[in-house]
Amino acid sequence: MTIHIGAKPGEIAETILMPGDPYRAKWAAETFLKDAVLVNEVRGMLGFTGTWKGNRVTIQGSGMGMPSLSIYVNELIRDHNAQTLIRIGSCGGMQPHVGIRDVIIAMTASTITSPSSAIFREVNYAPVADWPLLRAAVAAAENRGAKTHVGGIYSSDVFYAERDDLDAQMVRHGILAVEMEAAELYTLAARHGRRALAVLTVSDHLQTGEALPAEDREKTFGDMVKIALEAAFA
Ligand code: HPA
């Protein structure tokens, strides 16, 4: 047991899928895992462990934003032997060729600040995905016929952004989408020698104002879970 994760030693798998929303973790575990059992409910941040095609998997909520994710990922890595961590979540599209429902696989994640910024000081560290995991996820997404984009994303500290000029610079520099967690996940995985990836679905678009209809959310989320599982065990 750690401060924020109530699981007993051995109850968490080495492979972990991390949606922001704990109820998504519950839905994904009940839908895709065999024999899923609840292993964490501290602060309602639900986590479940089960198996997928005979492989042990934990699906653990991260909460929203890098400070929240950082707490769970630190404890999962330091105390629960997490080896492979895949964020599954939504993002806001930033390029005209990126559409609602498209899958984004994040090669890099830029930030202004993250919980790790203080240790880098003057260096603009470039958080990067695990390459074999990224390659396997791209293959899995393309096999499912998902319209997939691979490239840089931006991990923001705010959902309600007030800096139009910053969005414009991100767009100008080819950033595909914005979300709030991947950069810190990649940084922590690199620090501890673990594998990390973010597989995202475009739920809204910053330029067009379009948003994913509520009835489509479950299907697109399910596609991400399958891509993440196939990549983890490729
Ligand atoms: N901004 C930040 N995070 C997000 C967004 C957004 O527009 N959409 C989904 N996650």
PDB file of C-alpha atoms and ligand atoms in Angstrom:
ATOM      1  CA  MET A   1       0.000   0.000   0.000  1.00  0.00           C
ATOM      2  CA  THR A   2       1.153   3.499  -0.821  1.00  0.00           C
ATOM      3  CA  ILE A   3      -0.310   6.844   0.211  1.00  0.00           C
ATOM      4  CA  HIS A   4      -2.674   7.076  -2.753  1.00  0.00           C
ATOM      5  CA  ILE A   5      -2.928   3.451  -3.905  1.00  0.00           C
ATOM      6  CA  GLY A   6      -4.504   0.898  -1.580  1.00  0.00           C
ATOM      7  CA  ALA A   7      -3.419  -2.186  -3.573  1.00  0.00           C
ATOM      8  CA  LYS A   8      -1.469  -4.820  -1.651  1.00  0.00           C
ATOM      9  CA  PRO A   9       1.957  -5.956  -2.926  1.00  0.00           C
ATOM     10  CA  GLY A  10       1.510  -8.004  -6.099  1.00  0.00           C
ATOM     11  CA  GLU A  11      -2.011  -6.790  -6.828  1.00  0.00           C
ATOM     12  CA  ILE A  12      -0.889  -4.386  -9.568  1.00  0.00           C
ATOM     13  CA  ALA A  13       0.260  -5.764 -12.926  1.00  0.00           C
ATOM     14  CA  GLU A  14       3.480  -4.711 -14.664  1.00  0.00           C
ATOM     15  CA  THR A  15       1.375  -3.366 -17.559  1.00  0.00           C
ATOM     16  CA  ILE A  16      -0.918  -0.467 -16.719  1.00  0.00           C
ATOM     17  CA  LEU A  17      -3.463   1.432 -18.790  1.00  0.00           C
ATOM     18  CA  MET A  18      -4.276   4.870 -17.415  1.00  0.00           C
ATOM     19  CA  PRO A  19      -7.410   6.801 -18.358  1.00  0.00           C
ATOM     20  CA  GLY A  20      -7.905  10.151 -16.641  1.00  0.00           C
ATOM     21  CA  ASP A  21     -11.405   9.222 -15.509  1.00  0.00           C
ATOM     22  CA  PRO A  22     -11.688   6.503 -12.821  1.00  0.00           C
ATOM     23  CA  TYR A  23     -15.120   5.476 -14.143  1.00  0.00           C
ATOM     24  CA  ARG A  24     -13.530   4.871 -17.540  1.00  0.00           C
ATOM     25  CA  ALA A  25     -11.077   2.577 -15.756  1.00  0.00           C
ATOM     26  CA  LYS A  26     -14.038   0.646 -14.316  1.00  0.00           C
ATOM     27  CA  TRP A  27     -15.810   0.449 -17.683  1.00  0.00           C
ATOM     28  CA  ALA A  28     -12.666  -0.669 -19.519  1.00  0.00           C
ATOM     29  CA  ALA A  29     -11.810  -3.313 -16.907  1.00  0.00           C
ATOM     30  CA  GLU A  30     -15.359  -4.712 -16.943  1.00  0.00           C
ATOM     31  CA  THR A  31     -15.517  -4.632 -20.747  1.00  0.00           C
ATOM     32  CA  PHE A  32     -12.073  -5.880 -21.792  1.00  0.00           C
ATOM     33  CA  LEU A  33     -10.440  -7.749 -18.897  1.00  0.00           C
ATOM     34  CA  LYS A  34     -11.161 -11.236 -17.603  1.00  0.00           C
ATOM     35  CA  ASP A  35     -11.608 -11.695 -13.841  1.00  0.00           C
ATOM     36  CA  ALA A  36     -11.105  -7.964 -13.144  1.00  0.00           C
ATOM     37  CA  VAL A  37     -10.916  -7.146  -9.437  1.00  0.00           C
ATOM     38  CA  LEU A  38     -10.912  -3.745  -7.770  1.00  0.00           C
ATOM     39  CA  VAL A  39      -7.422  -3.058  -6.377  1.00  0.00           C
ATOM     40  CA  ASN A  40      -7.673   0.630  -5.527  1.00  0.00           C
ATOM     41  CA  GLU A  41     -10.416   2.978  -4.443  1.00  0.00           C
ATOM     42  CA  VAL A  42      -8.480   5.534  -2.394  1.00  0.00           C
ATOM     43  CA  ARG A  43     -10.050   8.955  -3.138  1.00  0.00           C
ATOM     44  CA  GLY A  44     -12.308   7.233  -5.663  1.00  0.00           C
ATOM     45  CA  MET A  45      -9.397   6.873  -8.106  1.00  0.00           C
ATOM     46  CA  LEU A  46     -10.433   3.379  -9.136  1.00  0.00           C
ATOM     47  CA  GLY A  47      -7.958   0.735 -10.282  1.00  0.00           C
ATOM     48  CA  PHE A  48      -8.658  -2.835 -11.438  1.00  0.00           C
ATOM     49  CA  THR A  49      -6.427  -5.800 -12.219  1.00  0.00           C
ATOM     50  CA  GLY A  50      -7.429  -8.642 -14.532  1.00  0.00           C
ATOM     51  CA  THR A  51      -6.146 -10.430 -17.600  1.00  0.00           C
ATOM     52  CA  TRP A  52      -6.294  -9.832 -21.343  1.00  0.00           C
ATOM     53  CA  LYS A  53      -5.461 -12.835 -23.552  1.00  0.00           C
ATOM     54  CA  GLY A  54      -3.775 -14.399 -20.529  1.00  0.00           C
ATOM     55  CA  ASN A  55      -1.643 -11.324 -19.756  1.00  0.00           C
ATOM     56  CA  ARG A  56      -2.037  -9.492 -16.434  1.00  0.00           C
ATOM     57  CA  VAL A  57      -3.155  -5.871 -16.812  1.00  0.00           C
ATOM     58  CA  THR A  58      -4.086  -3.097 -14.399  1.00  0.00           C
ATOM     59  CA  ILE A  59      -6.340  -0.230 -15.470  1.00  0.00           C
ATOM     60  CA  GLN A  60      -5.833   2.667 -13.048  1.00  0.00           C
ATOM     61  CA  GLY A  61      -7.313   6.180 -13.218  1.00  0.00           C
ATOM     62  CA  SER A  62      -4.752   9.014 -13.269  1.00  0.00           C
ATOM     63  CA  GLY A  63      -7.015  11.983 -12.574  1.00  0.00           C
ATOM     64  CA  MET A  64      -6.756  15.136 -14.645  1.00  0.00           C
ATOM     65  CA  GLY A  65      -3.542  17.073 -15.143  1.00  0.00           C
ATOM     66  CA  MET A  66       0.137  16.312 -14.636  1.00  0.00           C
ATOM     67  CA  PRO A  67       0.271  16.839 -10.823  1.00  0.00           C
ATOM     68  CA  SER A  68      -2.417  14.182 -10.339  1.00  0.00           C
ATOM     69  CA  LEU A  69      -0.932  11.729 -12.837  1.00  0.00           C
ATOM     70  CA  SER A  70       2.510  12.235 -11.279  1.00  0.00           C
ATOM     71  CA  ILE A  71       1.307  10.996  -7.891  1.00  0.00           C
ATOM     72  CA  TYR A  72      -0.094   7.747  -9.296  1.00  0.00           C
ATOM     73  CA  VAL A  73       2.752   7.078 -11.721  1.00  0.00           C
ATOM     74  CA  ASN A  74       5.429   7.688  -9.069  1.00  0.00           C
ATOM     75  CA  GLU A  75       3.765   5.229  -6.703  1.00  0.00           C
ATOM     76  CA  LEU A  76       3.090   2.677  -9.471  1.00  0.00           C
ATOM     77  CA  ILE A  77       6.733   2.744 -10.569  1.00  0.00           C
ATOM     78  CA  ARG A  78       8.468   3.006  -7.195  1.00  0.00           C
ATOM     79  CA  ASP A  79       6.318   0.682  -5.132  1.00  0.00           C
ATOM     80  CA  HIS A  80       4.291  -1.488  -7.502  1.00  0.00           C
ATOM     81  CA  ASN A  81       6.898  -2.399 -10.147  1.00  0.00           C
ATOM     82  CA  ALA A  82       5.026  -0.848 -13.097  1.00  0.00           C
ATOM     83  CA  GLN A  83       7.015  -1.477 -16.293  1.00  0.00           C
ATOM     84  CA  THR A  84       4.714  -0.378 -19.119  1.00  0.00           C
ATOM     85  CA  LEU A  85       2.347   2.583 -18.688  1.00  0.00           C
ATOM     86  CA  ILE A  86      -0.040   3.643 -21.436  1.00  0.00           C
ATOM     87  CA  ARG A  87      -2.237   6.702 -21.103  1.00  0.00           C
ATOM     88  CA  ILE A  88      -5.587   6.368 -22.864  1.00  0.00           C
ATOM     89  CA  GLY A  89      -7.545   9.591 -23.038  1.00  0.00           C
ATOM     90  CA  SER A  90      -9.022  12.422 -24.999  1.00  0.00           C
ATOM     91  CA  CYS A  91      -7.411  15.461 -26.563  1.00  0.00           C
ATOM     92  CA  GLY A  92      -8.313  18.636 -28.402  1.00  0.00           C
ATOM     93  CA  GLY A  93      -7.357  18.669 -32.098  1.00  0.00           C
ATOM     94  CA  MET A  94      -5.105  21.545 -33.204  1.00  0.00           C
ATOM     95  CA  GLN A  95      -4.465  20.959 -36.923  1.00  0.00           C
ATOM     96  CA  PRO A  96      -6.954  21.282 -39.789  1.00  0.00           C
ATOM     97  CA  HIS A  97      -6.206  17.739 -40.989  1.00  0.00           C
ATOM     98  CA  VAL A  98      -6.922  16.277 -37.521  1.00  0.00           C
ATOM     99  CA  GLY A  99     -10.595  15.364 -37.170  1.00  0.00           C
ATOM    100  CA  ILE A 100     -12.940  14.415 -34.344  1.00  0.00           C
ATOM    101  CA  ARG A 101     -12.627  10.662 -33.482  1.00  0.00           C
ATOM    102  CA  ASP A 102      -9.131  10.445 -35.047  1.00  0.00           C
ATOM    103  CA  VAL A 103      -6.497   8.599 -33.042  1.00  0.00           C
ATOM    104  CA  ILE A 104      -3.377  10.512 -31.998  1.00  0.00           C
ATOM    105  CA  ILE A 105      -0.292   8.578 -30.950  1.00  0.00           C
ATOM    106  CA  ALA A 106       2.062  10.988 -29.211  1.00  0.00           C
ATOM    107  CA  MET A 107       5.699  10.741 -30.262  1.00  0.00           C
ATOM    108  CA  THR A 108       6.624  13.727 -28.066  1.00  0.00           C
ATOM    109  CA  ALA A 109       4.785  15.926 -25.570  1.00  0.00           C
ATOM    110  CA  SER A 110       5.747  19.583 -25.155  1.00  0.00           C
ATOM    111  CA  THR A 111       4.938  21.565 -22.002  1.00  0.00           C
ATOM    112  CA  ILE A 112       5.405  24.965 -20.390  1.00  0.00           C
ATOM    113  CA  THR A 113       5.772  23.419 -16.955  1.00  0.00           C
ATOM    114  CA  SER A 114       5.262  20.028 -15.383  1.00  0.00           C
ATOM    115  CA  PRO A 115       5.943  18.622 -11.913  1.00  0.00           C
ATOM    116  CA  SER A 116       9.403  17.759 -13.321  1.00  0.00           C
ATOM    117  CA  SER A 117      10.246  21.242 -14.661  1.00  0.00           C
ATOM    118  CA  ALA A 118      12.164  22.220 -11.547  1.00  0.00           C
ATOM    119  CA  ILE A 119      14.784  19.519 -12.035  1.00  0.00           C
ATOM    120  CA  PHE A 120      15.524  20.506 -15.635  1.00  0.00           C
ATOM    121  CA  ARG A 121      16.063  24.208 -14.870  1.00  0.00           C
ATOM    122  CA  GLU A 122      17.299  25.903 -18.078  1.00  0.00           C
ATOM    123  CA  VAL A 123      16.941  22.779 -20.223  1.00  0.00           C
ATOM    124  CA  ASN A 124      13.846  22.340 -22.377  1.00  0.00           C
ATOM    125  CA  TYR A 125      13.707  18.587 -21.940  1.00  0.00           C
ATOM    126  CA  ALA A 126      11.835  16.759 -24.730  1.00  0.00           C
ATOM    127  CA  PRO A 127       9.573  14.030 -23.274  1.00  0.00           C
ATOM    128  CA  VAL A 128       9.402  11.174 -25.762  1.00  0.00           C
ATOM    129  CA  ALA A 129       7.394   7.959 -26.130  1.00  0.00           C
ATOM    130  CA  ASP A 130       8.893   4.487 -25.959  1.00  0.00           C
ATOM    131  CA  TRP A 131       9.683   3.637 -29.578  1.00  0.00           C
ATOM    132  CA  PRO A 132       8.775  -0.107 -29.729  1.00  0.00           C
ATOM    133  CA  LEU A 133       5.509   0.661 -27.919  1.00  0.00           C
ATOM    134  CA  LEU A 134       4.775   3.552 -30.280  1.00  0.00           C
ATOM    135  CA  ARG A 135       5.519   1.430 -33.353  1.00  0.00           C
ATOM    136  CA  ALA A 136       3.270  -1.382 -32.083  1.00  0.00           C
ATOM    137  CA  ALA A 137       0.437   1.055 -31.298  1.00  0.00           C
ATOM    138  CA  VAL A 138       0.607   2.597 -34.764  1.00  0.00           C
ATOM    139  CA  ALA A 139       0.398  -0.889 -36.307  1.00  0.00           C
ATOM    140  CA  ALA A 140      -2.543  -1.802 -34.040  1.00  0.00           C
ATOM    141  CA  ALA A 141      -4.404   1.438 -34.841  1.00  0.00           C
ATOM    142  CA  GLU A 142      -3.856   1.066 -38.578  1.00  0.00           C
ATOM    143  CA  ASN A 143      -4.953  -2.595 -38.454  1.00  0.00           C
ATOM    144  CA  ARG A 144      -8.240  -1.471 -36.940  1.00  0.00           C
ATOM    145  CA  GLY A 145      -8.681   1.061 -39.753  1.00  0.00           C
ATOM    146  CA  ALA A 146      -8.546   4.033 -37.372  1.00  0.00           C
ATOM    147  CA  LYS A 147      -7.537   7.355 -38.923  1.00  0.00           C
ATOM    148  CA  THR A 148      -4.258   7.782 -37.051  1.00  0.00           C
ATOM    149  CA  HIS A 149      -1.807  10.654 -36.643  1.00  0.00           C
ATOM    150  CA  VAL A 150       1.640  10.241 -35.097  1.00  0.00           C
ATOM    151  CA  GLY A 151       3.600  13.271 -33.920  1.00  0.00           C
ATOM    152  CA  GLY A 152       3.977  15.918 -31.254  1.00  0.00           C
ATOM    153  CA  ILE A 153       1.295  16.916 -28.784  1.00  0.00           C
ATOM    154  CA  TYR A 154       1.139  19.620 -26.129  1.00  0.00           C
ATOM    155  CA  SER A 155       0.485  18.813 -22.458  1.00  0.00           C
ATOM    156  CA  SER A 156      -1.150  21.899 -20.983  1.00  0.00           C
ATOM    157  CA  ASP A 157      -1.720  22.817 -17.343  1.00  0.00           C
ATOM    158  CA  VAL A 158      -5.086  24.353 -18.102  1.00  0.00           C
ATOM    159  CA  PHE A 159      -8.217  23.112 -19.823  1.00  0.00           C
ATOM    160  CA  TYR A 160      -9.657  26.617 -19.967  1.00  0.00           C
ATOM    161  CA  ALA A 161      -6.752  28.234 -21.804  1.00  0.00           C
ATOM    162  CA  GLU A 162      -6.542  32.026 -22.024  1.00  0.00           C
ATOM    163  CA  ARG A 163      -3.536  32.225 -24.385  1.00  0.00           C
ATOM    164  CA  ASP A 164      -4.693  32.308 -28.006  1.00  0.00           C
ATOM    165  CA  ASP A 165      -1.154  33.286 -29.036  1.00  0.00           C
ATOM    166  CA  LEU A 166       0.228  30.118 -27.435  1.00  0.00           C
ATOM    167  CA  ASP A 167      -2.290  27.919 -29.238  1.00  0.00           C
ATOM    168  CA  ALA A 168      -1.318  29.672 -32.477  1.00  0.00           C
ATOM    169  CA  GLN A 169       2.375  28.906 -31.923  1.00  0.00           C
ATOM    170  CA  MET A 170       1.597  25.264 -31.173  1.00  0.00           C
ATOM    171  CA  VAL A 171      -0.435  25.008 -34.380  1.00  0.00           C
ATOM    172  CA  ARG A 172       2.298  26.773 -36.344  1.00  0.00           C
ATOM    173  CA  HIS A 173       4.874  24.277 -35.074  1.00  0.00           C
ATOM    174  CA  GLY A 174       2.875  21.218 -36.083  1.00  0.00           C
ATOM    175  CA  ILE A 175       1.496  20.188 -32.704  1.00  0.00           C
ATOM    176  CA  LEU A 176      -1.348  17.770 -33.420  1.00  0.00           C
ATOM    177  CA  ALA A 177      -3.405  18.089 -30.250  1.00  0.00           C
ATOM    178  CA  VAL A 178      -3.570  19.290 -26.655  1.00  0.00           C
ATOM    179  CA  GLU A 179      -4.198  17.249 -23.492  1.00  0.00           C
ATOM    180  CA  MET A 180      -2.980  17.505 -19.910  1.00  0.00           C
ATOM    181  CA  GLU A 181      -0.943  14.458 -18.822  1.00  0.00           C
ATOM    182  CA  ALA A 182       1.405  12.828 -21.356  1.00  0.00           C
ATOM    183  CA  ALA A 183       4.551  14.943 -20.855  1.00  0.00           C
ATOM    184  CA  GLU A 184       4.888  14.027 -17.192  1.00  0.00           C
ATOM    185  CA  LEU A 185       4.134  10.361 -17.897  1.00  0.00           C
ATOM    186  CA  TYR A 186       6.929  10.239 -20.492  1.00  0.00           C
ATOM    187  CA  THR A 187       9.349  12.084 -18.209  1.00  0.00           C
ATOM    188  CA  LEU A 188       8.750   9.774 -15.227  1.00  0.00           C
ATOM    189  CA  ALA A 189       9.047   6.663 -17.397  1.00  0.00           C
ATOM    190  CA  ALA A 190      12.366   7.922 -18.801  1.00  0.00           C
ATOM    191  CA  ARG A 191      13.674   8.738 -15.311  1.00  0.00           C
ATOM    192  CA  HIS A 192      12.944   5.245 -14.054  1.00  0.00           C
ATOM    193  CA  GLY A 193      13.735   3.264 -17.217  1.00  0.00           C
ATOM    194  CA  ARG A 194      10.140   2.208 -17.924  1.00  0.00           C
ATOM    195  CA  ARG A 195       8.070   2.201 -21.122  1.00  0.00           C
ATOM    196  CA  ALA A 196       5.379   4.827 -21.714  1.00  0.00           C
ATOM    197  CA  LEU A 197       2.992   5.893 -24.439  1.00  0.00           C
ATOM    198  CA  ALA A 198      -0.126   8.038 -24.870  1.00  0.00           C
ATOM    199  CA  VAL A 199      -2.889   6.888 -27.204  1.00  0.00           C
ATOM    200  CA  LEU A 200      -5.531   9.600 -27.542  1.00  0.00           C
ATOM    201  CA  THR A 201      -8.816  10.240 -29.307  1.00  0.00           C
ATOM    202  CA  VAL A 202      -9.735  13.699 -30.544  1.00  0.00           C
ATOM    203  CA  SER A 203     -12.806  14.638 -28.497  1.00  0.00           C
ATOM    204  CA  ASP A 204     -12.998  18.305 -29.524  1.00  0.00           C
ATOM    205  CA  HIS A 205     -11.322  20.649 -31.948  1.00  0.00           C
ATOM    206  CA  LEU A 206      -9.850  23.995 -30.963  1.00  0.00           C
ATOM    207  CA  GLN A 207     -10.320  25.657 -34.351  1.00  0.00           C
ATOM    208  CA  THR A 208     -13.644  24.268 -35.514  1.00  0.00           C
ATOM    209  CA  GLY A 209     -15.293  24.061 -32.064  1.00  0.00           C
ATOM    210  CA  GLU A 210     -16.617  20.603 -33.003  1.00  0.00           C
ATOM    211  CA  ALA A 211     -17.023  18.065 -30.181  1.00  0.00           C
ATOM    212  CA  LEU A 212     -17.487  14.314 -30.053  1.00  0.00           C
ATOM    213  CA  PRO A 213     -21.166  13.478 -29.477  1.00  0.00           C
ATOM    214  CA  ALA A 214     -21.752  11.770 -26.111  1.00  0.00           C
ATOM    215  CA  GLU A 215     -23.003   8.571 -27.786  1.00  0.00           C
ATOM    216  CA  ASP A 216     -19.681   8.151 -29.632  1.00  0.00           C
ATOM    217  CA  ARG A 217     -17.483   8.456 -26.567  1.00  0.00           C
ATOM    218  CA  GLU A 218     -17.776   4.838 -25.459  1.00  0.00           C
ATOM    219  CA  LYS A 219     -16.923   3.408 -28.893  1.00  0.00           C
ATOM    220  CA  THR A 220     -13.890   5.653 -29.443  1.00  0.00           C
ATOM    221  CA  PHE A 221     -12.695   4.981 -25.895  1.00  0.00           C
ATOM    222  CA  GLY A 222     -13.050   1.222 -26.490  1.00  0.00           C
ATOM    223  CA  ASP A 223     -10.919   1.486 -29.643  1.00  0.00           C
ATOM    224  CA  MET A 224      -8.143   3.143 -27.630  1.00  0.00           C
ATOM    225  CA  VAL A 225      -8.230   0.401 -24.994  1.00  0.00           C
ATOM    226  CA  LYS A 226      -7.831  -2.247 -27.702  1.00  0.00           C
ATOM    227  CA  ILE A 227      -4.972  -0.371 -29.387  1.00  0.00           C
ATOM    228  CA  ALA A 228      -3.197   0.053 -26.038  1.00  0.00           C
ATOM    229  CA  LEU A 229      -3.595  -3.627 -25.108  1.00  0.00           C
ATOM    230  CA  GLU A 230      -2.416  -4.834 -28.506  1.00  0.00           C
ATOM    231  CA  ALA A 231       0.612  -2.507 -28.336  1.00  0.00           C
ATOM    232  CA  ALA A 232       1.520  -3.535 -24.783  1.00  0.00           C
ATOM    233  CA  PHE A 233       1.649  -7.225 -25.652  1.00  0.00           C
ATOM    234  CA  ALA A 234       2.854  -7.033 -29.281  1.00  0.00           C
TER     235      ALA A 234
HETATM  236  N1  HPA B   1      -7.547  21.010 -23.763  1.00  0.00           N
HETATM  237  C1  HPA B   1      -6.897  20.299 -22.843  1.00  0.00           C
HETATM  238  N2  HPA B   1      -7.147  19.027 -22.627  1.00  0.00           N
HETATM  239  C2  HPA B   1      -8.085  18.421 -23.382  1.00  0.00           C
HETATM  240  C3  HPA B   1      -8.786  19.119 -24.352  1.00  0.00           C
HETATM  241  C4  HPA B   1      -8.490  20.476 -24.553  1.00  0.00           C
HETATM  242  O1  HPA B   1      -9.074  21.147 -25.423  1.00  0.00           O
HETATM  243  N3  HPA B   1      -9.671  18.256 -24.910  1.00  0.00           N
HETATM  244  C5  HPA B   1      -9.499  17.079 -24.297  1.00  0.00           C
HETATM  245  N4  HPA B   1      -8.543  17.163 -23.376  1.00  0.00           N
END
